Tab-separated table of N, CA and C in Angstrom:
chain	number	residue	atom	x	y	z
A	1278	MET	N	0.669	-1.242	0.061
A	1278	MET	CA	0.091	-0.062	-0.039
A	1278	MET	C	0.839	1.195	0.090
A	1279	LYS	N	1.921	1.254	0.750
A	1279	LYS	CA	2.802	2.337	0.904
A	1279	LYS	C	3.450	2.828	-0.251
A	1280	LYS	N	3.837	1.508	-1.070
A	1280	LYS	CA	4.464	1.651	-2.495
A	1280	LYS	C	3.618	2.258	-3.546
A	1281	LEU	N	2.161	1.854	-3.134
A	1281	LEU	CA	1.426	2.635	-4.192
A	1281	LEU	C	1.305	3.877	-4.120
A	1282	ILE	N	1.185	4.632	-2.804
A	1282	ILE	CA	1.078	5.913	-2.432
A	1282	ILE	C	2.053	6.583	-2.984
A	1283	VAL	N	3.349	6.006	-2.635
A	1283	VAL	CA	4.568	6.748	-3.168
A	1283	VAL	C	4.720	6.907	-4.577
A	1284	ILE	N	4.240	5.812	-5.382
A	1284	ILE	CA	4.027	6.200	-6.873
A	1284	ILE	C	3.199	6.915	-7.568
A	1285	THR	N	1.913	6.974	-6.567
A	1285	THR	CA	1.071	7.748	-7.043
A	1285	THR	C	1.417	9.304	-6.954
A	1286	LEU	N	2.183	9.477	-5.470
A	1286	LEU	CA	2.524	10.747	-5.704
A	1286	LEU	C	3.538	11.363	-6.599
A	1287	PHE	N	4.447	10.404	-6.973
A	1287	PHE	CA	5.634	10.628	-7.892
A	1287	PHE	C	5.236	11.167	-9.278
A	1288	LEU	N	3.947	10.285	-9.887
A	1288	LEU	CA	3.204	10.511	-10.720
A	1288	LEU	C	2.730	11.922	-10.711
A	1289	PHE	N	1.948	12.085	-9.592
A	1289	PHE	CA	1.186	13.640	-9.691
A	1289	PHE	C	2.220	14.736	-9.595
A	1290	GLN	N	3.459	14.474	-8.721
A	1290	GLN	CA	4.287	15.669	-8.914
A	1290	GLN	C	4.945	15.415	-10.488
A	1291	SER	N	5.227	14.853	-10.991
A	1291	SER	CA	5.742	14.452	-12.615
A	1291	SER	C	4.892	15.499	-13.175
A	1292	CYS	N	3.418	15.413	-13.188
A	1292	CYS	CA	2.471	15.968	-13.662
A	1292	CYS	C	2.512	17.354	-13.669
A	1293	LEU	N	2.621	17.948	-12.605
A	1293	LEU	CA	2.766	19.145	-12.068
A	1293	LEU	C	3.967	19.958	-12.361
A	1294	VAL	N	5.209	19.250	-12.616
A	1294	VAL	CA	6.440	19.826	-12.958
A	1294	VAL	C	6.382	19.985	-14.456
A	1295	HIS	N	5.659	19.324	-15.291
A	1295	HIS	CA	5.634	19.451	-16.664
A	1295	HIS	C	4.618	20.401	-16.999
A	1296	ALA	N	3.664	20.795	-16.363
A	1296	ALA	CA	2.537	21.689	-16.610
A	1296	ALA	C	3.488	23.304	-16.635
A	1297	ALA	N	2.602	23.833	-17.851
A	1297	ALA	CA	3.489	25.084	-18.325
A	1297	ALA	C	2.361	26.422	-17.787
A	1298	SER	N	2.999	27.345	-17.875
A	1298	SER	CA	2.196	28.714	-17.352
A	1298	SER	C	2.440	29.734	-18.800
A	1299	TYR	N	1.109	30.172	-19.393
A	1299	TYR	CA	1.404	31.354	-20.685
A	1299	TYR	C	0.483	32.547	-19.941
A	1300	GLU	N	1.075	33.728	-20.730
A	1300	GLU	CA	0.451	34.746	-20.168
A	1300	GLU	C	-0.209	35.464	-21.803
A	1301	VAL	N	-1.400	36.031	-21.384
A	1301	VAL	CA	-2.115	36.623	-22.509
A	1301	VAL	C	-2.401	38.075	-22.317
A	1302	LYS	N	-1.987	38.871	-23.047
A	1302	LYS	CA	-1.953	40.297	-22.876
A	1302	LYS	C	-3.411	40.703	-23.451
A	1303	MET	N	-4.159	41.732	-22.685
A	1303	MET	CA	-5.421	42.096	-23.330
A	1303	MET	C	-4.782	43.749	-23.477
A	1304	LEU	N	-4.797	44.045	-25.171
A	1304	LEU	CA	-4.376	45.284	-25.348
A	1304	LEU	C	-5.229	46.269	-26.146
A	1305	ASP	N	-4.939	47.392	-26.350
A	1305	ASP	CA	-5.637	48.603	-27.029
A	1305	ASP	C	-4.934	48.193	-28.208
A	1306	PHE	N	-3.666	48.005	-28.375
A	1306	PHE	CA	-2.965	47.849	-29.452
A	1306	PHE	C	-1.967	47.030	-29.413
A	1307	GLY	N	-1.741	46.177	-30.530
A	1307	GLY	CA	-0.934	44.963	-30.390
A	1307	GLY	C	-0.535	44.736	-31.929
A	1308	ASN	N	0.196	43.237	-32.065
A	1308	ASN	CA	0.975	43.190	-33.220
A	1308	ASN	C	-0.333	42.998	-34.202
A	1309	ASP	N	-1.417	42.636	-33.921
A	1309	ASP	CA	-2.465	42.031	-34.976
A	1309	ASP	C	-3.383	43.435	-34.689
A	1310	GLY	N	-3.152	44.653	-34.422
A	1310	GLY	CA	-3.994	45.727	-34.605
A	1310	GLY	C	-4.568	46.009	-33.350
A	1311	GLY	N	-5.570	46.809	-33.444
A	1311	GLY	CA	-6.263	47.441	-32.357
A	1311	GLY	C	-7.298	46.373	-31.516
A	1312	MET	N	-7.436	46.420	-30.224
A	1312	MET	CA	-8.175	45.968	-29.580
A	1312	MET	C	-7.702	44.147	-29.745
A	1313	VAL	N	-6.729	43.547	-28.964
A	1313	VAL	CA	-5.971	42.311	-29.314
A	1313	VAL	C	-5.984	41.563	-28.203
A	1314	PHE	N	-5.969	40.579	-28.126
A	1314	PHE	CA	-5.169	39.498	-27.437
A	1314	PHE	C	-3.824	39.292	-27.959
A	1315	GLU	N	-2.967	39.162	-26.919
A	1315	GLU	CA	-1.632	38.810	-27.416
A	1315	GLU	C	-0.790	37.966	-26.694
A	1316	PRO	N	-0.452	36.854	-27.119
A	1316	PRO	CA	-0.997	36.200	-28.498
A	1316	PRO	C	-2.378	35.651	-28.572
A	1317	GLY	N	-2.719	36.040	-30.133
A	1317	GLY	CA	-4.211	35.589	-30.111
A	1317	GLY	C	-4.517	34.261	-30.429
A	1318	PHE	N	-3.353	33.486	-30.642
A	1318	PHE	CA	-3.728	31.924	-30.827
A	1318	PHE	C	-2.290	31.259	-29.995
A	1319	LEU	N	-2.711	30.298	-28.956
A	1319	LEU	CA	-1.657	29.604	-28.444
A	1319	LEU	C	-1.985	28.003	-28.689
A	1320	LYS	N	-0.970	27.285	-28.609
A	1320	LYS	CA	-1.062	25.745	-28.596
A	1320	LYS	C	-0.365	25.191	-27.317
A	1321	VAL	N	-1.203	24.697	-26.471
A	1321	VAL	CA	-0.900	24.200	-25.093
A	1321	VAL	C	-0.997	22.632	-25.057
A	1322	GLU	N	-0.547	22.238	-23.637
A	1322	GLU	CA	-0.834	20.888	-23.403
A	1322	GLU	C	-1.904	20.864	-22.263
A	1323	PRO	N	-2.670	19.880	-22.191
A	1323	PRO	CA	-3.533	19.630	-21.081
A	1323	PRO	C	-2.975	19.759	-19.749
A	1324	GLY	N	-3.533	20.486	-19.027
A	1324	GLY	CA	-2.870	21.019	-17.544
A	1324	GLY	C	-2.283	22.122	-17.312
A	1325	ASP	N	-1.827	22.782	-18.592
A	1325	ASP	CA	-1.137	24.185	-18.704
A	1325	ASP	C	-2.279	25.300	-18.045
A	1326	THR	N	-1.513	26.490	-17.709
A	1326	THR	CA	-2.518	27.347	-17.112
A	1326	THR	C	-2.193	28.623	-17.967
A	1327	ILE	N	-3.387	29.472	-18.098
A	1327	ILE	CA	-3.383	30.667	-19.103
A	1327	ILE	C	-3.634	31.836	-18.051
A	1328	THR	N	-2.891	32.776	-17.989
A	1328	THR	CA	-3.233	33.931	-17.292
A	1328	THR	C	-3.610	34.973	-18.159
A	1329	PHE	N	-4.540	35.719	-18.277
A	1329	PHE	CA	-5.009	36.640	-19.063
A	1329	PHE	C	-4.780	38.249	-18.259
A	1330	LEU	N	-3.851	38.885	-18.558
A	1330	LEU	CA	-3.498	40.092	-18.090
A	1330	LEU	C	-4.092	41.629	-18.893
A	1331	PRO	N	-4.524	42.327	-18.101
A	1331	PRO	CA	-5.289	43.575	-18.705
A	1331	PRO	C	-4.233	44.451	-18.872
A	1332	SER	N	-3.452	44.641	-19.830
A	1332	SER	CA	-2.505	45.732	-19.906
A	1332	SER	C	-2.934	47.022	-20.338
A	1333	SER	N	-4.151	47.146	-20.593
A	1333	SER	CA	-4.889	48.216	-20.826
A	1333	SER	C	-6.260	48.445	-20.256
A	1334	THR	N	-6.672	49.264	-19.998
A	1334	THR	CA	-8.294	49.382	-19.293
A	1334	THR	C	-9.233	48.763	-20.130
A	1335	GLY	N	-10.147	48.586	-19.533
A	1335	GLY	CA	-11.425	48.556	-20.114
A	1335	GLY	C	-11.838	47.036	-20.796
A	1336	HIS	N	-11.012	46.153	-20.291
A	1336	HIS	CA	-11.032	44.590	-20.656
A	1336	HIS	C	-11.424	43.581	-19.940
A	1337	PHE	N	-12.042	42.529	-20.331
A	1337	PHE	CA	-12.049	41.577	-19.478
A	1337	PHE	C	-12.087	40.175	-20.693
A	1338	VAL	N	-12.229	38.855	-19.922
A	1338	VAL	CA	-12.062	38.050	-20.864
A	1338	VAL	C	-13.442	37.049	-20.381
A	1339	ARG	N	-13.955	36.145	-21.549
A	1339	ARG	CA	-15.091	35.392	-21.314
A	1339	ARG	C	-15.035	34.426	-22.385
A	1340	SER	N	-15.209	32.894	-22.075
A	1340	SER	CA	-15.277	32.058	-22.864
A	1340	SER	C	-16.393	31.870	-23.856
A	1341	ALA	N	-16.232	31.428	-25.357
A	1341	ALA	CA	-17.168	31.368	-26.236
A	1341	ALA	C	-17.383	30.229	-27.016
A	1342	LEU	N	-16.355	29.164	-26.694
A	1342	LEU	CA	-16.513	27.926	-27.126
A	1342	LEU	C	-15.265	27.257	-26.508
A	1343	LEU	N	-16.040	25.845	-25.904
A	1343	LEU	CA	-15.220	25.106	-24.896
A	1343	LEU	C	-15.346	23.801	-25.494
A	1344	PRO	N	-14.249	22.739	-25.244
A	1344	PRO	CA	-14.717	21.433	-24.964
A	1344	PRO	C	-15.852	20.994	-24.466
A	1345	ASP	N	-16.351	19.840	-24.659
A	1345	ASP	CA	-17.688	19.301	-23.887
A	1345	ASP	C	-16.735	19.206	-22.356
A	1346	GLY	N	-17.477	19.501	-21.222
A	1346	GLY	CA	-17.295	19.272	-20.074
A	1346	GLY	C	-16.376	20.255	-19.180
A	1347	HIS	N	-16.258	21.269	-20.022
A	1347	HIS	CA	-15.096	22.280	-19.544
A	1347	HIS	C	-16.117	23.398	-18.980
A	1348	SER	N	-15.970	23.842	-17.875
A	1348	SER	CA	-16.726	24.914	-17.179
A	1348	SER	C	-16.371	26.355	-18.290
A	1349	GLU	N	-17.461	27.156	-18.259
A	1349	GLU	CA	-17.172	28.543	-18.799
A	1349	GLU	C	-16.599	29.474	-17.969
A	1350	TRP	N	-16.101	30.492	-18.351
A	1350	TRP	CA	-15.340	31.159	-17.774
A	1350	TRP	C	-15.801	32.960	-17.982
A	1351	LEU	N	-15.623	33.647	-16.930
A	1351	LEU	CA	-15.807	34.968	-17.197
A	1351	LEU	C	-15.007	35.791	-16.132
A	1352	SER	N	-14.091	36.703	-16.610
A	1352	SER	CA	-13.442	37.233	-15.532
A	1352	SER	C	-14.098	38.603	-15.124
A	1353	LYS	N	-13.295	39.357	-14.531
A	1353	LYS	CA	-13.864	40.807	-13.846
A	1353	LYS	C	-13.147	41.880	-14.671
A	1354	LEU	N	-13.468	42.931	-14.820
A	1354	LEU	CA	-13.213	44.169	-15.621
A	1354	LEU	C	-11.857	44.490	-14.902
A	1355	ASP	N	-10.673	44.670	-15.676
A	1355	ASP	CA	-9.585	45.083	-15.611
A	1355	ASP	C	-8.733	44.169	-14.455
A	1356	GLU	N	-9.001	42.893	-14.269
A	1356	GLU	CA	-8.696	42.223	-13.289
A	1356	GLU	C	-7.683	40.960	-13.985
A	1357	PRO	N	-6.380	40.643	-13.488
A	1357	PRO	CA	-5.862	39.562	-14.177
A	1357	PRO	C	-6.671	38.309	-13.992
A	1358	PHE	N	-6.742	37.291	-14.872
A	1358	PHE	CA	-7.637	35.986	-14.643
A	1358	PHE	C	-6.762	34.689	-15.157
A	1359	THR	N	-6.657	33.682	-14.551
A	1359	THR	CA	-6.075	32.683	-14.629
A	1359	THR	C	-7.000	31.303	-14.689
A	1360	VAL	N	-6.792	30.498	-15.786
A	1360	VAL	CA	-7.499	29.558	-15.933
A	1360	VAL	C	-6.693	28.319	-16.024
A	1361	THR	N	-6.978	27.190	-15.782
A	1361	THR	CA	-6.234	25.803	-16.236
A	1361	THR	C	-6.927	25.144	-16.998
A	1362	LEU	N	-6.465	24.611	-18.175
A	1362	LEU	CA	-7.178	23.997	-19.336
A	1362	LEU	C	-6.497	22.569	-18.984
A	1363	ASP	N	-7.707	21.754	-18.687
A	1363	ASP	CA	-7.266	20.408	-18.393
A	1363	ASP	C	-7.843	19.523	-19.656
A	1364	ASP	N	-8.764	19.921	-20.557
A	1364	ASP	CA	-9.402	19.104	-21.356
A	1364	ASP	C	-8.778	19.444	-22.837
A	1365	ALA	N	-8.458	18.176	-23.705
A	1365	ALA	CA	-8.209	18.464	-24.651
A	1365	ALA	C	-9.253	19.078	-25.772
A	1366	GLY	N	-8.870	20.268	-26.808
A	1366	GLY	CA	-9.760	20.380	-27.628
A	1366	GLY	C	-9.256	22.090	-27.798
A	1367	VAL	N	-10.610	22.867	-28.569
A	1367	VAL	CA	-10.292	23.986	-28.930
A	1367	VAL	C	-11.101	25.038	-28.182
A	1368	TYR	N	-10.581	26.247	-27.659
A	1368	TYR	CA	-11.331	27.079	-26.545
A	1368	TYR	C	-10.957	28.369	-27.438
A	1369	VAL	N	-12.387	29.135	-27.602
A	1369	VAL	CA	-12.441	30.508	-28.393
A	1369	VAL	C	-12.927	31.367	-26.868
A	1370	TYR	N	-12.371	32.683	-26.938
A	1370	TYR	CA	-12.525	33.266	-26.127
A	1370	TYR	C	-12.594	34.793	-26.597
A	1371	TYR	N	-13.154	35.800	-25.933
A	1371	TYR	CA	-13.405	37.370	-26.478
A	1371	TYR	C	-13.553	38.102	-25.151
A	1372	CYS	N	-13.155	39.565	-25.519
A	1372	CYS	CA	-13.700	40.465	-24.712
A	1372	CYS	C	-14.783	41.115	-24.738
A	1373	PRO	N	-15.761	40.969	-24.405
A	1373	PRO	CA	-17.165	41.280	-24.309
A	1373	PRO	C	-17.505	42.895	-24.834
A	1374	PRO	N	-16.630	43.656	-24.206
A	1374	PRO	CA	-16.896	45.082	-24.906
A	1374	PRO	C	-16.366	45.361	-26.215
A	1375	HIS	N	-15.444	44.432	-26.516
A	1375	HIS	CA	-15.018	44.923	-27.890
A	1375	HIS	C	-15.136	43.598	-28.974
A	1376	LEU	N	-16.138	42.918	-28.624
A	1376	LEU	CA	-16.528	41.761	-29.594
A	1376	LEU	C	-16.711	42.125	-31.023
A	1377	THR	N	-17.473	43.448	-31.251
A	1377	THR	CA	-17.653	43.677	-32.423
A	1377	THR	C	-16.482	44.204	-33.244
A	1378	VAL	N	-15.214	44.219	-32.786
A	1378	VAL	CA	-14.010	44.836	-33.439
A	1378	VAL	C	-13.146	43.397	-33.347
A	1379	ALA	N	-13.613	42.422	-32.997
A	1379	ALA	CA	-13.082	40.927	-33.282
A	1379	ALA	C	-11.650	41.003	-32.137
A	1380	MET	N	-12.032	41.330	-30.888
A	1380	MET	CA	-11.122	41.125	-29.650
A	1380	MET	C	-11.432	39.602	-29.286
A	1381	VAL	N	-10.897	38.556	-29.954
A	1381	VAL	CA	-10.878	37.224	-29.801
A	1381	VAL	C	-9.631	36.528	-29.826
A	1382	GLY	N	-9.522	35.511	-29.130
A	1382	GLY	CA	-8.411	34.560	-28.998
A	1382	GLY	C	-8.660	32.874	-29.210
A	1383	VAL	N	-8.036	32.094	-29.495
A	1383	VAL	CA	-8.269	30.746	-29.812
A	1383	VAL	C	-6.816	30.003	-29.019
A	1384	ILE	N	-7.366	29.112	-28.348
A	1384	ILE	CA	-6.340	28.021	-27.741
A	1384	ILE	C	-6.563	26.809	-28.056
A	1385	GLN	N	-5.672	26.149	-28.599
A	1385	GLN	CA	-5.434	24.993	-28.596
A	1385	GLN	C	-4.843	24.002	-27.625
A	1386	VAL	N	-5.616	22.990	-27.252
A	1386	VAL	CA	-5.062	22.366	-25.793
A	1386	VAL	C	-4.977	20.947	-26.567
A	1387	GLY	N	-3.798	20.451	-26.553
A	1387	GLY	CA	-3.391	19.199	-27.072
A	1387	GLY	C	-4.162	18.783	-28.390
A	1388	GLU	N	-4.669	17.726	-28.639
A	1388	GLU	CA	-4.782	17.168	-30.067
A	1388	GLU	C	-6.383	17.911	-30.203
A	1389	ALA	N	-6.661	18.565	-30.929
A	1389	ALA	CA	-7.901	19.302	-31.565
A	1389	ALA	C	-8.914	18.297	-32.867
A	1390	SER	N	-9.982	18.087	-32.149
A	1390	SER	CA	-11.144	17.472	-32.899
A	1390	SER	C	-12.181	18.239	-33.210
A	1391	GLY	N	-13.014	17.495	-34.094
A	1391	GLY	CA	-14.321	18.246	-34.422
A	1391	GLY	C	-14.148	19.384	-35.169
A	1392	LYS	N	-13.448	19.628	-36.169
A	1392	LYS	CA	-13.019	20.730	-36.934
A	1392	LYS	C	-14.250	21.094	-37.775
A	1393	ASP	N	-15.233	20.381	-38.164
A	1393	ASP	CA	-16.610	21.070	-38.841
A	1393	ASP	C	-17.391	21.673	-37.817
A	1394	SER	N	-17.753	20.979	-36.784
A	1394	SER	CA	-18.583	21.508	-35.441
A	1394	SER	C	-17.887	22.917	-35.012
A	1395	VAL	N	-16.635	22.998	-34.824
A	1395	VAL	CA	-16.016	24.231	-34.481
A	1395	VAL	C	-16.359	25.409	-35.567
A	1396	ILE	N	-16.007	25.146	-36.809
A	1396	ILE	CA	-16.298	25.953	-37.916
A	1396	ILE	C	-17.623	26.338	-37.901
A	1397	GLU	N	-18.608	25.720	-37.763
A	1397	GLU	CA	-20.013	26.010	-37.901
A	1397	GLU	C	-20.182	26.828	-36.762
A	1398	GLU	N	-19.738	26.389	-35.524
A	1398	GLU	CA	-20.119	27.526	-34.360
A	1398	GLU	C	-19.664	28.693	-34.460
A	1399	MET	N	-18.426	28.832	-35.174
A	1399	MET	CA	-17.625	29.904	-35.118
A	1399	MET	C	-18.268	30.848	-36.259
A	1400	LYS	N	-19.087	30.402	-36.961
A	1400	LYS	CA	-19.484	31.298	-38.169
A	1400	LYS	C	-20.622	32.085	-37.522
A	1401	SER	N	-21.389	31.420	-36.643
A	1401	SER	CA	-22.533	32.248	-35.903
A	1401	SER	C	-21.728	33.385	-35.194
A	1402	PHE	N	-20.738	32.983	-34.556
A	1402	PHE	CA	-20.138	33.781	-33.300
A	1402	PHE	C	-19.631	34.995	-34.255
A	1403	ASN	N	-18.859	34.774	-35.425
A	1403	ASN	CA	-18.195	35.518	-36.236
A	1403	ASN	C	-19.158	36.715	-36.667
A	1404	ARG	N	-20.562	36.539	-36.834
A	1404	ARG	CA	-21.532	37.417	-37.644
A	1404	ARG	C	-21.700	38.578	-36.493
A	1405	ARG	N	-21.295	38.410	-35.041
A	1405	ARG	CA	-21.318	39.396	-34.125
A	1405	ARG	C	-20.488	40.369	-34.476
A	1406	GLN	N	-19.145	40.061	-35.069
A	1406	GLN	CA	-18.040	40.845	-35.196
A	1406	GLN	C	-18.331	41.831	-36.565
A	1407	LEU	N	-17.987	43.008	-36.232
A	1407	LEU	CA	-18.436	43.988	-37.288
A	1407	LEU	C	-17.279	44.621	-38.266
A	1408	GLN	N	-15.894	44.561	-37.437
A	1408	GLN	CA	-14.752	44.757	-38.069
A	1408	GLN	C	-13.819	43.258	-37.803
A	1409	ASN	N	-12.722	43.754	-38.451
A	1409	ASN	CA	-11.632	42.520	-38.298
A	1409	ASN	C	-12.216	40.903	-38.291
A	1410	LYS	N	-13.003	40.921	-38.977
A	1410	LYS	CA	-13.569	39.704	-39.126
A	1410	LYS	C	-12.831	38.554	-39.683
A	1411	LYS	N	-11.606	38.668	-39.989
A	1411	LYS	CA	-10.614	37.804	-40.611
A	1411	LYS	C	-9.961	37.049	-39.467
A	1412	ARG	N	-9.846	38.168	-38.272
A	1412	ARG	CA	-8.531	37.868	-37.244
A	1412	ARG	C	-9.371	36.321	-36.589
A	1413	LEU	N	-10.444	36.151	-36.410
A	1413	LEU	CA	-10.959	34.862	-35.829
A	1413	LEU	C	-10.503	33.768	-36.665
A	1414	TRP	N	-10.483	34.005	-38.096
A	1414	TRP	CA	-10.314	33.022	-38.934
A	1414	TRP	C	-8.936	32.442	-38.940
A	1415	SER	N	-8.137	33.752	-38.955
A	1415	SER	CA	-6.703	33.446	-39.189
A	1415	SER	C	-6.175	32.496	-37.918
A	1416	TYR	N	-6.612	32.805	-36.698
A	1416	TYR	CA	-6.388	31.972	-35.246
A	1416	TYR	C	-6.498	30.442	-35.618
A	1417	ILE	N	-8.280	30.497	-36.118
A	1417	ILE	CA	-8.393	28.965	-36.291
A	1417	ILE	C	-7.942	28.431	-37.348
A	1418	ASP	N	-7.082	28.713	-38.479
A	1418	ASP	CA	-6.255	28.393	-39.586
A	1418	ASP	C	-5.005	27.701	-39.002
A	1419	GLN	N	-4.423	28.228	-37.361
A	1419	GLN	CA	-3.428	27.676	-36.958
A	1419	GLN	C	-3.474	26.564	-36.200
A	1420	ILE	N	-4.933	26.056	-36.066
A	1420	ILE	CA	-5.048	24.917	-35.107
A	1420	ILE	C	-4.689	23.749	-36.032
A	1421	GLU	N	-3.882	22.649	-35.413
A	1421	GLU	CA	-3.656	21.337	-36.158
A	1421	GLU	C	-4.538	20.303	-35.486
A	1422	TRP	N	-5.428	20.034	-36.736
A	1422	TRP	CA	-6.523	19.309	-36.342
A	1422	TRP	C	-6.276	17.659	-36.342
A	1423	SER	N	-6.744	16.968	-35.518
A	1423	SER	CA	-6.155	15.508	-35.458
A	1423	SER	C	-7.271	14.612	-36.466
A	1424	ASP	N	-8.500	15.332	-36.847
A	1424	ASP	CA	-9.589	14.765	-37.616
A	1424	ASP	C	-9.432	15.030	-39.262
A	1425	GLU	N	-8.374	15.714	-39.697
A	1425	GLU	CA	-8.210	16.332	-41.163
A	1425	GLU	C	-7.786	14.903	-41.982
């Protein structure tokens, strides 16, 4: 029994050691233009942590598309927000006050599947963006799909 506990603790510790942390800035101006998350696309592994940093005022983050079983998230205005992404798949998020100008971002966690359903759902979501409509698609184009 002691051996099992020691092995379990060792495996748990090794998982924690390999988890990575990333920062995404919420900016008025960045490399992809005005009102952006930077980076706008991330590819990470399950268990990695993302911290959203409001580098400019007037921003917060809300999930728009999540893998099945993952809880939605919504941060507070002008406050850092951290989320751990345990489930593989595609995560799309946005800044609610700036959705019309496509302040959006995409995170691929592990292997991404369900390309057709993600694209269909994002077509509807993309209609709410009045400017920079190609930004979301440029991020989605960076996803490495396992079902292609």
